[in-house]
Short mmCIF file of N, CA and C in Angstrom, two decimals:
data_model
loop_
_atom_site.label_atom_id
_atom_site.label_comp_id
_atom_site.label_asym_id
_atom_site.label_seq_id
_atom_site.Cartn_x
_atom_site.Cartn_y
_atom_site.Cartn_z
N UNK A 1 -221.16 31.70 -57.07
CA UNK A 1 -220.16 31.70 -58.11
C UNK A 1 -218.77 31.44 -57.51
N UNK A 2 -218.50 32.10 -56.36
CA UNK A 2 -217.21 31.90 -55.73
C UNK A 2 -217.04 30.46 -55.26
N UNK A 3 -218.17 29.84 -54.87
CA UNK A 3 -218.10 28.45 -54.44
C UNK A 3 -217.73 27.54 -55.60
N UNK A 4 -218.26 27.84 -56.80
CA UNK A 4 -217.95 27.05 -57.99
C UNK A 4 -216.48 27.19 -58.37
N UNK A 5 -215.96 28.42 -58.32
CA UNK A 5 -214.55 28.66 -58.65
C UNK A 5 -213.66 27.94 -57.63
N UNK A 6 -214.05 28.02 -56.36
CA UNK A 6 -213.29 27.37 -55.30
C UNK A 6 -213.29 25.85 -55.51
N UNK A 7 -214.44 25.28 -55.88
CA UNK A 7 -214.57 23.84 -56.11
C UNK A 7 -213.72 23.42 -57.30
N UNK A 8 -213.72 24.23 -58.36
CA UNK A 8 -212.90 23.94 -59.54
C UNK A 8 -211.42 23.98 -59.16
N UNK A 9 -211.03 24.96 -58.36
CA UNK A 9 -209.63 25.07 -57.93
C UNK A 9 -209.23 23.85 -57.10
N UNK A 10 -210.11 23.44 -56.20
CA UNK A 10 -209.83 22.27 -55.36
C UNK A 10 -209.72 21.02 -56.23
N UNK A 11 -210.63 20.84 -57.17
CA UNK A 11 -210.58 19.69 -58.07
C UNK A 11 -209.32 19.72 -58.91
N UNK A 12 -208.98 20.88 -59.42
CA UNK A 12 -207.77 21.04 -60.23
C UNK A 12 -206.54 20.69 -59.41
N UNK A 13 -206.50 21.18 -58.18
CA UNK A 13 -205.38 20.89 -57.30
C UNK A 13 -205.32 19.39 -57.00
N UNK A 14 -206.46 18.76 -56.81
CA UNK A 14 -206.52 17.32 -56.55
C UNK A 14 -206.01 16.52 -57.73
N UNK A 15 -206.42 16.90 -58.95
CA UNK A 15 -205.93 16.21 -60.15
C UNK A 15 -204.44 16.41 -60.32
N UNK A 16 -203.96 17.60 -60.04
CA UNK A 16 -202.52 17.87 -60.14
C UNK A 16 -201.75 17.01 -59.16
N UNK A 17 -202.24 16.92 -57.94
CA UNK A 17 -201.56 16.12 -56.91
C UNK A 17 -201.59 14.64 -57.30
N UNK A 18 -202.71 14.16 -57.81
CA UNK A 18 -202.81 12.77 -58.23
C UNK A 18 -201.87 12.49 -59.39
N UNK A 19 -201.81 13.43 -60.32
CA UNK A 19 -200.90 13.28 -61.46
C UNK A 19 -199.46 13.26 -61.00
N UNK A 20 -199.10 14.13 -60.07
CA UNK A 20 -197.74 14.19 -59.55
C UNK A 20 -197.41 12.89 -58.82
N UNK A 21 -198.34 12.40 -58.01
CA UNK A 21 -198.12 11.17 -57.26
C UNK A 21 -197.95 10.00 -58.21
N UNK A 22 -198.72 10.01 -59.29
CA UNK A 22 -198.63 8.93 -60.27
C UNK A 22 -197.26 8.94 -60.95
N UNK A 23 -196.70 10.09 -61.18
CA UNK A 23 -195.40 10.18 -61.81
C UNK A 23 -194.30 9.72 -60.87
N UNK A 24 -194.53 9.75 -59.58
CA UNK A 24 -193.53 9.36 -58.60
C UNK A 24 -193.49 7.86 -58.36
N UNK A 25 -194.46 7.10 -58.90
CA UNK A 25 -194.48 5.66 -58.71
C UNK A 25 -193.30 5.06 -59.45
N UNK A 26 -192.55 4.24 -58.76
CA UNK A 26 -191.38 3.59 -59.34
C UNK A 26 -191.84 2.48 -60.27
N UNK A 27 -191.27 2.45 -61.45
CA UNK A 27 -191.63 1.45 -62.45
C UNK A 27 -190.43 0.52 -62.62
N UNK A 28 -190.64 -0.77 -62.40
CA UNK A 28 -189.59 -1.77 -62.50
C UNK A 28 -189.77 -2.61 -63.75
N UNK A 29 -188.66 -3.18 -64.20
CA UNK A 29 -188.68 -4.15 -65.29
C UNK A 29 -187.73 -5.27 -64.91
N UNK A 30 -187.87 -6.40 -65.56
CA UNK A 30 -186.94 -7.51 -65.36
C UNK A 30 -186.37 -7.91 -66.71
N UNK A 31 -185.15 -8.45 -66.66
CA UNK A 31 -184.51 -8.93 -67.88
C UNK A 31 -183.79 -10.24 -67.57
N UNK A 32 -183.92 -11.19 -68.45
CA UNK A 32 -183.24 -12.48 -68.33
C UNK A 32 -181.90 -12.35 -69.06
N UNK A 33 -180.86 -12.00 -68.31
CA UNK A 33 -179.55 -11.76 -68.94
C UNK A 33 -178.98 -13.03 -69.55
N UNK A 34 -179.33 -14.19 -69.03
CA UNK A 34 -178.86 -15.43 -69.61
C UNK A 34 -179.42 -15.61 -71.02
N UNK A 35 -180.69 -15.29 -71.21
CA UNK A 35 -181.32 -15.39 -72.53
C UNK A 35 -180.69 -14.38 -73.49
N UNK A 36 -180.43 -13.17 -73.01
CA UNK A 36 -179.77 -12.15 -73.83
C UNK A 36 -178.37 -12.62 -74.21
N UNK A 37 -177.66 -13.14 -73.24
CA UNK A 37 -176.30 -13.65 -73.46
C UNK A 37 -176.29 -14.73 -74.53
N UNK A 38 -177.23 -15.68 -74.41
CA UNK A 38 -177.28 -16.77 -75.39
C UNK A 38 -177.60 -16.24 -76.79
N UNK A 39 -178.50 -15.28 -76.89
CA UNK A 39 -178.83 -14.71 -78.19
C UNK A 39 -177.63 -13.97 -78.78
N UNK A 40 -176.90 -13.27 -77.93
CA UNK A 40 -175.76 -12.47 -78.39
C UNK A 40 -174.61 -13.35 -78.87
N UNK A 41 -174.32 -14.40 -78.11
CA UNK A 41 -173.14 -15.23 -78.41
C UNK A 41 -173.45 -16.50 -79.18
N UNK A 42 -174.69 -16.69 -79.58
CA UNK A 42 -175.11 -17.94 -80.20
C UNK A 42 -174.16 -18.40 -81.32
N UNK A 43 -173.72 -17.47 -82.14
CA UNK A 43 -172.91 -17.86 -83.29
C UNK A 43 -171.44 -17.52 -83.13
N UNK A 44 -170.99 -17.18 -81.93
CA UNK A 44 -169.59 -16.82 -81.76
C UNK A 44 -168.72 -18.08 -81.61
N UNK A 45 -167.47 -17.98 -82.06
CA UNK A 45 -166.55 -19.11 -82.00
C UNK A 45 -166.30 -19.57 -80.56
N UNK A 46 -166.10 -18.66 -79.59
CA UNK A 46 -165.88 -19.14 -78.22
C UNK A 46 -167.06 -19.93 -77.67
N UNK A 47 -168.27 -19.53 -77.99
CA UNK A 47 -169.44 -20.26 -77.49
C UNK A 47 -169.56 -21.60 -78.19
N UNK A 48 -169.29 -21.63 -79.49
CA UNK A 48 -169.31 -22.92 -80.21
C UNK A 48 -168.27 -23.86 -79.61
N UNK A 49 -167.09 -23.33 -79.26
CA UNK A 49 -166.04 -24.13 -78.64
C UNK A 49 -166.53 -24.67 -77.29
N UNK A 50 -167.17 -23.83 -76.51
CA UNK A 50 -167.71 -24.26 -75.21
C UNK A 50 -168.76 -25.36 -75.42
N UNK A 51 -169.67 -25.14 -76.35
CA UNK A 51 -170.74 -26.12 -76.60
C UNK A 51 -170.15 -27.44 -77.10
N UNK A 52 -169.12 -27.38 -77.94
CA UNK A 52 -168.47 -28.60 -78.44
C UNK A 52 -167.83 -29.37 -77.30
N UNK A 53 -167.11 -28.65 -76.43
CA UNK A 53 -166.48 -29.31 -75.28
C UNK A 53 -167.53 -29.93 -74.36
N UNK A 54 -168.63 -29.23 -74.20
CA UNK A 54 -169.71 -29.73 -73.35
C UNK A 54 -170.30 -31.02 -73.95
N UNK A 55 -170.52 -31.02 -75.25
CA UNK A 55 -171.05 -32.22 -75.93
C UNK A 55 -170.05 -33.37 -75.85
N UNK A 56 -168.75 -33.08 -76.08
CA UNK A 56 -167.72 -34.12 -76.01
C UNK A 56 -167.66 -34.74 -74.61
N UNK A 57 -167.74 -33.88 -73.61
CA UNK A 57 -167.73 -34.36 -72.23
C UNK A 57 -168.93 -35.27 -71.99
N UNK A 58 -170.10 -34.87 -72.45
CA UNK A 58 -171.30 -35.68 -72.23
C UNK A 58 -171.18 -37.02 -72.94
N UNK A 59 -170.65 -37.03 -74.16
CA UNK A 59 -170.47 -38.30 -74.89
C UNK A 59 -169.53 -39.23 -74.14
N UNK A 60 -168.41 -38.67 -73.67
CA UNK A 60 -167.43 -39.47 -72.92
C UNK A 60 -168.05 -39.98 -71.62
N UNK A 61 -168.78 -39.13 -70.95
CA UNK A 61 -169.44 -39.54 -69.70
C UNK A 61 -170.45 -40.65 -69.97
N UNK A 62 -171.23 -40.51 -71.03
CA UNK A 62 -172.21 -41.54 -71.39
C UNK A 62 -171.53 -42.88 -71.65
N UNK A 63 -170.36 -42.83 -72.30
CA UNK A 63 -169.60 -44.05 -72.60
C UNK A 63 -169.18 -44.73 -71.29
N UNK A 64 -168.65 -43.96 -70.35
CA UNK A 64 -168.20 -44.53 -69.07
C UNK A 64 -169.38 -45.04 -68.24
N UNK A 65 -170.49 -44.35 -68.28
CA UNK A 65 -171.68 -44.81 -67.55
C UNK A 65 -172.19 -46.12 -68.16
N UNK A 66 -172.13 -46.24 -69.48
CA UNK A 66 -172.55 -47.49 -70.13
C UNK A 66 -171.62 -48.63 -69.71
N UNK A 67 -170.31 -48.36 -69.62
CA UNK A 67 -169.36 -49.39 -69.17
C UNK A 67 -169.67 -49.79 -67.73
N UNK A 68 -169.99 -48.82 -66.91
CA UNK A 68 -170.34 -49.09 -65.51
C UNK A 68 -171.61 -49.94 -65.44
N UNK A 69 -172.57 -49.64 -66.26
CA UNK A 69 -173.81 -50.42 -66.29
C UNK A 69 -173.53 -51.86 -66.73
N UNK A 70 -172.64 -52.00 -67.72
CA UNK A 70 -172.27 -53.34 -68.19
C UNK A 70 -171.60 -54.14 -67.06
N UNK A 71 -170.70 -53.48 -66.31
CA UNK A 71 -170.05 -54.15 -65.19
C UNK A 71 -171.09 -54.57 -64.14
N UNK A 72 -172.03 -53.71 -63.88
CA UNK A 72 -173.07 -54.01 -62.91
C UNK A 72 -173.92 -55.20 -63.37
N UNK A 73 -174.23 -55.22 -64.66
CA UNK A 73 -174.98 -56.35 -65.21
C UNK A 73 -174.19 -57.66 -65.05
N UNK A 74 -172.86 -57.60 -65.29
CA UNK A 74 -172.00 -58.78 -65.13
C UNK A 74 -172.02 -59.25 -63.67
N UNK A 75 -171.91 -58.30 -62.76
CA UNK A 75 -171.92 -58.65 -61.33
C UNK A 75 -173.21 -59.35 -60.95
N UNK A 76 -174.32 -58.81 -61.42
CA UNK A 76 -175.62 -59.42 -61.11
C UNK A 76 -175.69 -60.84 -61.69
N UNK A 77 -175.17 -61.02 -62.89
CA UNK A 77 -175.17 -62.34 -63.52
C UNK A 77 -174.32 -63.33 -62.73
N UNK A 78 -173.13 -62.89 -62.29
CA UNK A 78 -172.27 -63.76 -61.47
C UNK A 78 -172.96 -64.09 -60.15
N UNK A 79 -173.62 -63.13 -59.54
CA UNK A 79 -174.33 -63.38 -58.28
C UNK A 79 -175.47 -64.36 -58.50
N UNK A 80 -176.16 -64.20 -59.62
CA UNK A 80 -177.27 -65.10 -59.94
C UNK A 80 -176.79 -66.54 -60.10
N UNK A 81 -175.59 -66.69 -60.67
CA UNK A 81 -175.02 -68.02 -60.88
C UNK A 81 -174.33 -68.55 -59.62
N UNK A 82 -174.22 -67.71 -58.60
CA UNK A 82 -173.58 -68.15 -57.36
C UNK A 82 -172.07 -68.05 -57.38
N UNK A 83 -171.52 -67.36 -58.36
CA UNK A 83 -170.07 -67.20 -58.47
C UNK A 83 -169.66 -65.91 -57.75
N UNK A 84 -169.58 -66.02 -56.41
CA UNK A 84 -169.32 -64.84 -55.57
C UNK A 84 -167.92 -64.27 -55.77
N UNK A 85 -166.93 -65.10 -56.06
CA UNK A 85 -165.56 -64.58 -56.23
C UNK A 85 -165.47 -63.68 -57.46
N UNK A 86 -166.11 -64.07 -58.55
CA UNK A 86 -166.12 -63.22 -59.76
C UNK A 86 -166.95 -61.97 -59.53
N UNK A 87 -168.04 -62.10 -58.79
CA UNK A 87 -168.88 -60.95 -58.47
C UNK A 87 -168.09 -59.94 -57.65
N UNK A 88 -167.25 -60.42 -56.73
CA UNK A 88 -166.42 -59.51 -55.91
C UNK A 88 -165.37 -58.81 -56.78
N UNK A 89 -164.81 -59.54 -57.75
CA UNK A 89 -163.84 -58.92 -58.66
C UNK A 89 -164.50 -57.80 -59.46
N UNK A 90 -165.69 -58.08 -59.94
CA UNK A 90 -166.44 -57.09 -60.71
C UNK A 90 -166.80 -55.90 -59.81
N UNK A 91 -167.16 -56.19 -58.55
CA UNK A 91 -167.49 -55.11 -57.60
C UNK A 91 -166.29 -54.17 -57.44
N UNK A 92 -165.08 -54.70 -57.40
CA UNK A 92 -163.87 -53.87 -57.30
C UNK A 92 -163.71 -53.01 -58.55
N UNK A 93 -164.01 -53.58 -59.71
CA UNK A 93 -163.94 -52.81 -60.95
C UNK A 93 -165.01 -51.72 -60.97
N UNK A 94 -166.18 -52.03 -60.44
CA UNK A 94 -167.27 -51.04 -60.37
C UNK A 94 -166.85 -49.87 -59.49
N UNK A 95 -166.25 -50.18 -58.34
CA UNK A 95 -165.78 -49.11 -57.44
C UNK A 95 -164.73 -48.25 -58.12
N UNK A 96 -163.80 -48.90 -58.79
CA UNK A 96 -162.73 -48.17 -59.49
C UNK A 96 -163.33 -47.29 -60.60
N UNK A 97 -164.26 -47.83 -61.36
CA UNK A 97 -164.90 -47.09 -62.46
C UNK A 97 -165.74 -45.94 -61.92
N UNK A 98 -166.44 -46.16 -60.82
CA UNK A 98 -167.25 -45.11 -60.20
C UNK A 98 -166.37 -43.96 -59.72
N UNK A 99 -165.25 -44.30 -59.10
CA UNK A 99 -164.31 -43.26 -58.65
C UNK A 99 -163.78 -42.46 -59.84
N UNK A 100 -163.44 -43.18 -60.91
CA UNK A 100 -162.94 -42.50 -62.11
C UNK A 100 -164.00 -41.55 -62.67
N UNK A 101 -165.23 -42.01 -62.77
CA UNK A 101 -166.31 -41.18 -63.31
C UNK A 101 -166.50 -39.93 -62.45
N UNK A 102 -166.47 -40.09 -61.14
CA UNK A 102 -166.63 -38.94 -60.25
C UNK A 102 -165.49 -37.93 -60.43
N UNK A 103 -164.26 -38.40 -60.52
CA UNK A 103 -163.11 -37.51 -60.72
C UNK A 103 -163.18 -36.84 -62.10
N UNK A 104 -163.51 -37.62 -63.11
CA UNK A 104 -163.62 -37.10 -64.47
C UNK A 104 -164.69 -36.01 -64.56
N UNK A 105 -165.84 -36.30 -63.95
CA UNK A 105 -166.95 -35.35 -63.97
C UNK A 105 -166.57 -34.07 -63.25
N UNK A 106 -165.95 -34.21 -62.12
CA UNK A 106 -165.53 -33.02 -61.36
C UNK A 106 -164.54 -32.17 -62.16
N UNK A 107 -163.54 -32.81 -62.76
CA UNK A 107 -162.53 -32.08 -63.54
C UNK A 107 -163.16 -31.39 -64.75
N UNK A 108 -164.03 -32.09 -65.46
CA UNK A 108 -164.64 -31.52 -66.65
C UNK A 108 -165.63 -30.40 -66.29
N UNK A 109 -166.37 -30.58 -65.21
CA UNK A 109 -167.27 -29.51 -64.78
C UNK A 109 -166.50 -28.25 -64.40
N UNK A 110 -165.37 -28.42 -63.75
CA UNK A 110 -164.52 -27.28 -63.40
C UNK A 110 -164.02 -26.59 -64.67
N UNK A 111 -163.60 -27.38 -65.64
CA UNK A 111 -163.12 -26.83 -66.92
C UNK A 111 -164.24 -26.07 -67.64
N UNK A 112 -165.42 -26.67 -67.70
CA UNK A 112 -166.54 -26.03 -68.38
C UNK A 112 -166.98 -24.76 -67.65
N UNK A 113 -167.00 -24.78 -66.33
CA UNK A 113 -167.36 -23.58 -65.56
C UNK A 113 -166.37 -22.45 -65.80
N UNK A 114 -165.09 -22.81 -65.91
CA UNK A 114 -164.06 -21.81 -66.19
C UNK A 114 -164.28 -21.18 -67.57
N UNK A 115 -164.57 -22.01 -68.55
CA UNK A 115 -164.84 -21.50 -69.90
C UNK A 115 -166.08 -20.61 -69.90
N UNK A 116 -167.12 -21.07 -69.22
CA UNK A 116 -168.37 -20.31 -69.17
C UNK A 116 -168.14 -18.96 -68.48
N UNK A 117 -167.37 -18.97 -67.42
CA UNK A 117 -167.08 -17.72 -66.69
C UNK A 117 -166.32 -16.75 -67.59
N UNK A 118 -165.34 -17.25 -68.33
CA UNK A 118 -164.57 -16.36 -69.21
C UNK A 118 -165.46 -15.78 -70.31
N UNK A 119 -166.43 -16.57 -70.78
CA UNK A 119 -167.36 -16.06 -71.78
C UNK A 119 -168.24 -14.96 -71.19
N UNK A 120 -168.68 -15.17 -69.97
CA UNK A 120 -169.57 -14.21 -69.34
C UNK A 120 -168.86 -12.92 -68.92
N UNK A 121 -167.55 -12.98 -68.84
CA UNK A 121 -166.80 -11.80 -68.44
C UNK A 121 -166.34 -10.97 -69.64
N UNK A 122 -166.99 -11.17 -70.76
CA UNK A 122 -166.67 -10.41 -71.96
C UNK A 122 -167.10 -8.96 -71.77
N UNK A 123 -166.14 -8.09 -71.55
CA UNK A 123 -166.43 -6.69 -71.23
C UNK A 123 -167.16 -5.95 -72.35
N UNK A 124 -166.82 -6.22 -73.60
CA UNK A 124 -167.47 -5.53 -74.72
C UNK A 124 -168.97 -5.85 -74.73
N UNK A 125 -169.30 -7.11 -74.51
CA UNK A 125 -170.70 -7.50 -74.48
C UNK A 125 -171.44 -6.77 -73.36
N UNK A 126 -170.87 -6.80 -72.16
CA UNK A 126 -171.56 -6.19 -71.02
C UNK A 126 -171.67 -4.68 -71.14
N UNK A 127 -170.68 -4.03 -71.74
CA UNK A 127 -170.79 -2.59 -71.95
C UNK A 127 -171.97 -2.32 -72.89
N UNK A 128 -172.06 -3.08 -73.98
CA UNK A 128 -173.17 -2.90 -74.91
C UNK A 128 -174.50 -3.25 -74.24
N UNK A 129 -174.51 -4.30 -73.42
CA UNK A 129 -175.74 -4.68 -72.72
C UNK A 129 -176.19 -3.56 -71.79
N UNK A 130 -175.29 -3.03 -70.99
CA UNK A 130 -175.68 -1.98 -70.03
C UNK A 130 -176.10 -0.70 -70.75
N UNK A 131 -175.44 -0.38 -71.85
CA UNK A 131 -175.87 0.79 -72.64
C UNK A 131 -177.29 0.57 -73.18
N UNK A 132 -177.56 -0.63 -73.66
CA UNK A 132 -178.88 -0.96 -74.19
C UNK A 132 -179.93 -0.95 -73.07
N UNK A 133 -179.57 -1.51 -71.92
CA UNK A 133 -180.50 -1.49 -70.79
C UNK A 133 -180.83 -0.05 -70.38
N UNK A 134 -179.83 0.82 -70.40
CA UNK A 134 -180.07 2.23 -70.05
C UNK A 134 -181.04 2.87 -71.04
N UNK A 135 -180.84 2.62 -72.35
CA UNK A 135 -181.74 3.18 -73.35
C UNK A 135 -183.17 2.67 -73.18
N UNK A 136 -183.30 1.37 -72.99
CA UNK A 136 -184.63 0.76 -72.83
C UNK A 136 -185.29 1.30 -71.56
N UNK A 137 -184.53 1.41 -70.48
CA UNK A 137 -185.08 1.91 -69.22
C UNK A 137 -185.55 3.36 -69.36
N UNK A 138 -184.73 4.18 -69.99
CA UNK A 138 -185.10 5.59 -70.15
C UNK A 138 -186.30 5.75 -71.08
N UNK A 139 -186.31 5.01 -72.18
CA UNK A 139 -187.43 5.14 -73.12
C UNK A 139 -188.72 4.54 -72.55
N UNK A 140 -188.59 3.52 -71.68
CA UNK A 140 -189.78 2.89 -71.11
C UNK A 140 -190.20 3.49 -69.78
N UNK A 141 -189.43 4.43 -69.28
CA UNK A 141 -189.77 5.07 -68.02
C UNK A 141 -189.51 4.19 -66.80
N UNK A 142 -188.57 3.26 -66.90
CA UNK A 142 -188.27 2.37 -65.79
C UNK A 142 -187.27 3.02 -64.84
N UNK A 143 -187.52 2.88 -63.55
CA UNK A 143 -186.60 3.38 -62.54
C UNK A 143 -185.52 2.35 -62.24
N UNK A 144 -185.84 1.09 -62.42
CA UNK A 144 -184.90 0.01 -62.12
C UNK A 144 -185.21 -1.19 -62.99
N UNK A 145 -184.15 -1.94 -63.33
CA UNK A 145 -184.29 -3.19 -64.07
C UNK A 145 -183.60 -4.26 -63.24
N UNK A 146 -184.34 -5.32 -62.94
CA UNK A 146 -183.81 -6.41 -62.12
C UNK A 146 -183.38 -7.55 -63.03
N UNK A 147 -182.31 -8.23 -62.61
CA UNK A 147 -181.78 -9.37 -63.35
C UNK A 147 -182.46 -10.64 -62.85
N UNK A 148 -183.10 -11.38 -63.73
CA UNK A 148 -183.78 -12.61 -63.35
C UNK A 148 -182.79 -13.71 -62.93
N UNK A 149 -181.52 -13.56 -63.28
CA UNK A 149 -180.53 -14.57 -62.91
C UNK A 149 -180.19 -14.51 -61.43
N UNK A 150 -180.48 -13.41 -60.78
CA UNK A 150 -180.27 -13.29 -59.34
C UNK A 150 -181.51 -13.84 -58.66
N UNK A 151 -181.54 -15.14 -58.45
CA UNK A 151 -182.74 -15.84 -58.00
C UNK A 151 -183.28 -15.30 -56.67
N UNK A 152 -182.42 -14.86 -55.79
CA UNK A 152 -182.89 -14.41 -54.48
C UNK A 152 -183.52 -13.02 -54.52
N UNK A 153 -183.26 -12.26 -55.57
CA UNK A 153 -183.73 -10.89 -55.58
C UNK A 153 -185.10 -10.71 -56.22
N UNK A 154 -185.52 -11.60 -57.08
CA UNK A 154 -186.83 -11.48 -57.74
C UNK A 154 -187.68 -12.65 -57.29
N UNK A 155 -188.65 -12.36 -56.44
CA UNK A 155 -189.51 -13.43 -55.93
C UNK A 155 -190.71 -13.69 -56.84
N UNK A 156 -191.19 -12.65 -57.49
CA UNK A 156 -192.31 -12.77 -58.41
C UNK A 156 -192.28 -11.57 -59.33
N UNK A 157 -192.74 -11.77 -60.55
CA UNK A 157 -192.88 -10.66 -61.49
C UNK A 157 -193.96 -11.00 -62.50
N UNK A 158 -194.57 -9.98 -63.02
CA UNK A 158 -195.56 -10.14 -64.06
C UNK A 158 -194.83 -10.22 -65.39
N UNK A 159 -195.20 -11.11 -66.27
CA UNK A 159 -194.55 -11.18 -67.58
C UNK A 159 -194.61 -9.85 -68.34
N UNK A 160 -195.53 -9.00 -67.97
CA UNK A 160 -195.64 -7.71 -68.67
C UNK A 160 -194.46 -6.80 -68.39
N UNK A 161 -193.67 -7.06 -67.34
CA UNK A 161 -192.51 -6.21 -67.05
C UNK A 161 -191.21 -6.85 -67.54
N UNK A 162 -191.31 -8.00 -68.21
CA UNK A 162 -190.12 -8.66 -68.75
C UNK A 162 -189.73 -8.00 -70.07
N UNK A 163 -188.58 -7.35 -70.09
CA UNK A 163 -188.14 -6.61 -71.28
C UNK A 163 -187.02 -7.34 -72.01
N UNK A 164 -186.83 -8.62 -71.72
CA UNK A 164 -185.74 -9.39 -72.31
C UNK A 164 -185.77 -9.35 -73.83
N UNK A 165 -186.92 -9.62 -74.43
CA UNK A 165 -187.02 -9.62 -75.89
C UNK A 165 -186.75 -8.25 -76.48
N UNK A 166 -187.19 -7.22 -75.78
CA UNK A 166 -186.94 -5.84 -76.23
C UNK A 166 -185.43 -5.55 -76.21
N UNK A 167 -184.73 -6.00 -75.17
CA UNK A 167 -183.28 -5.80 -75.08
C UNK A 167 -182.58 -6.55 -76.19
N UNK A 168 -182.98 -7.78 -76.44
CA UNK A 168 -182.37 -8.58 -77.52
C UNK A 168 -182.58 -7.86 -78.85
N UNK A 169 -183.77 -7.36 -79.06
CA UNK A 169 -184.08 -6.63 -80.29
C UNK A 169 -183.21 -5.36 -80.41
N UNK A 170 -183.07 -4.63 -79.32
CA UNK A 170 -182.26 -3.41 -79.34
C UNK A 170 -180.78 -3.71 -79.58
N UNK A 171 -180.33 -4.90 -79.16
CA UNK A 171 -178.95 -5.28 -79.43
C UNK A 171 -178.75 -5.71 -80.88
N UNK A 172 -179.85 -5.80 -81.62
CA UNK A 172 -179.77 -6.17 -83.04
C UNK A 172 -179.64 -7.65 -83.27
N UNK A 173 -180.17 -8.46 -82.36
CA UNK A 173 -180.02 -9.91 -82.48
C UNK A 173 -181.29 -10.55 -82.99
#
């Protein structure tokens, strides 16, 4: 009888230890903050302004690239006809247009990055995001939530730990 009680005590102690060890396992989650950000700001005026500027830039860039292509086609035609002097003139225009496109693209990309950075530095949004992440982490039993935007920090994850949609839902979006 004492052996049975001793065995039950040992088993009970083993289950308790296993249960305690299981509770100590760190539970991680991942969140795609860019997706949350887009859902949150989708209809805001600053984001619409950014998207409009981005579209305008692309249209203008497409126009200049088409002009460059037209110049290149002219150069090829002059070369085909053996008119090297006109082809050289067109080559100078191509170089000038290429330089302009590179400068234009650089300036507009800098402008767009500045706008994007100012949008991402919206303190009210991030306060609400971090409060929501804290609630989701506590209710889900997560010890840590990793940001998928930090490419070097997350090498692999199971889609089952992605809580992005849950965060978007909790933000009321």
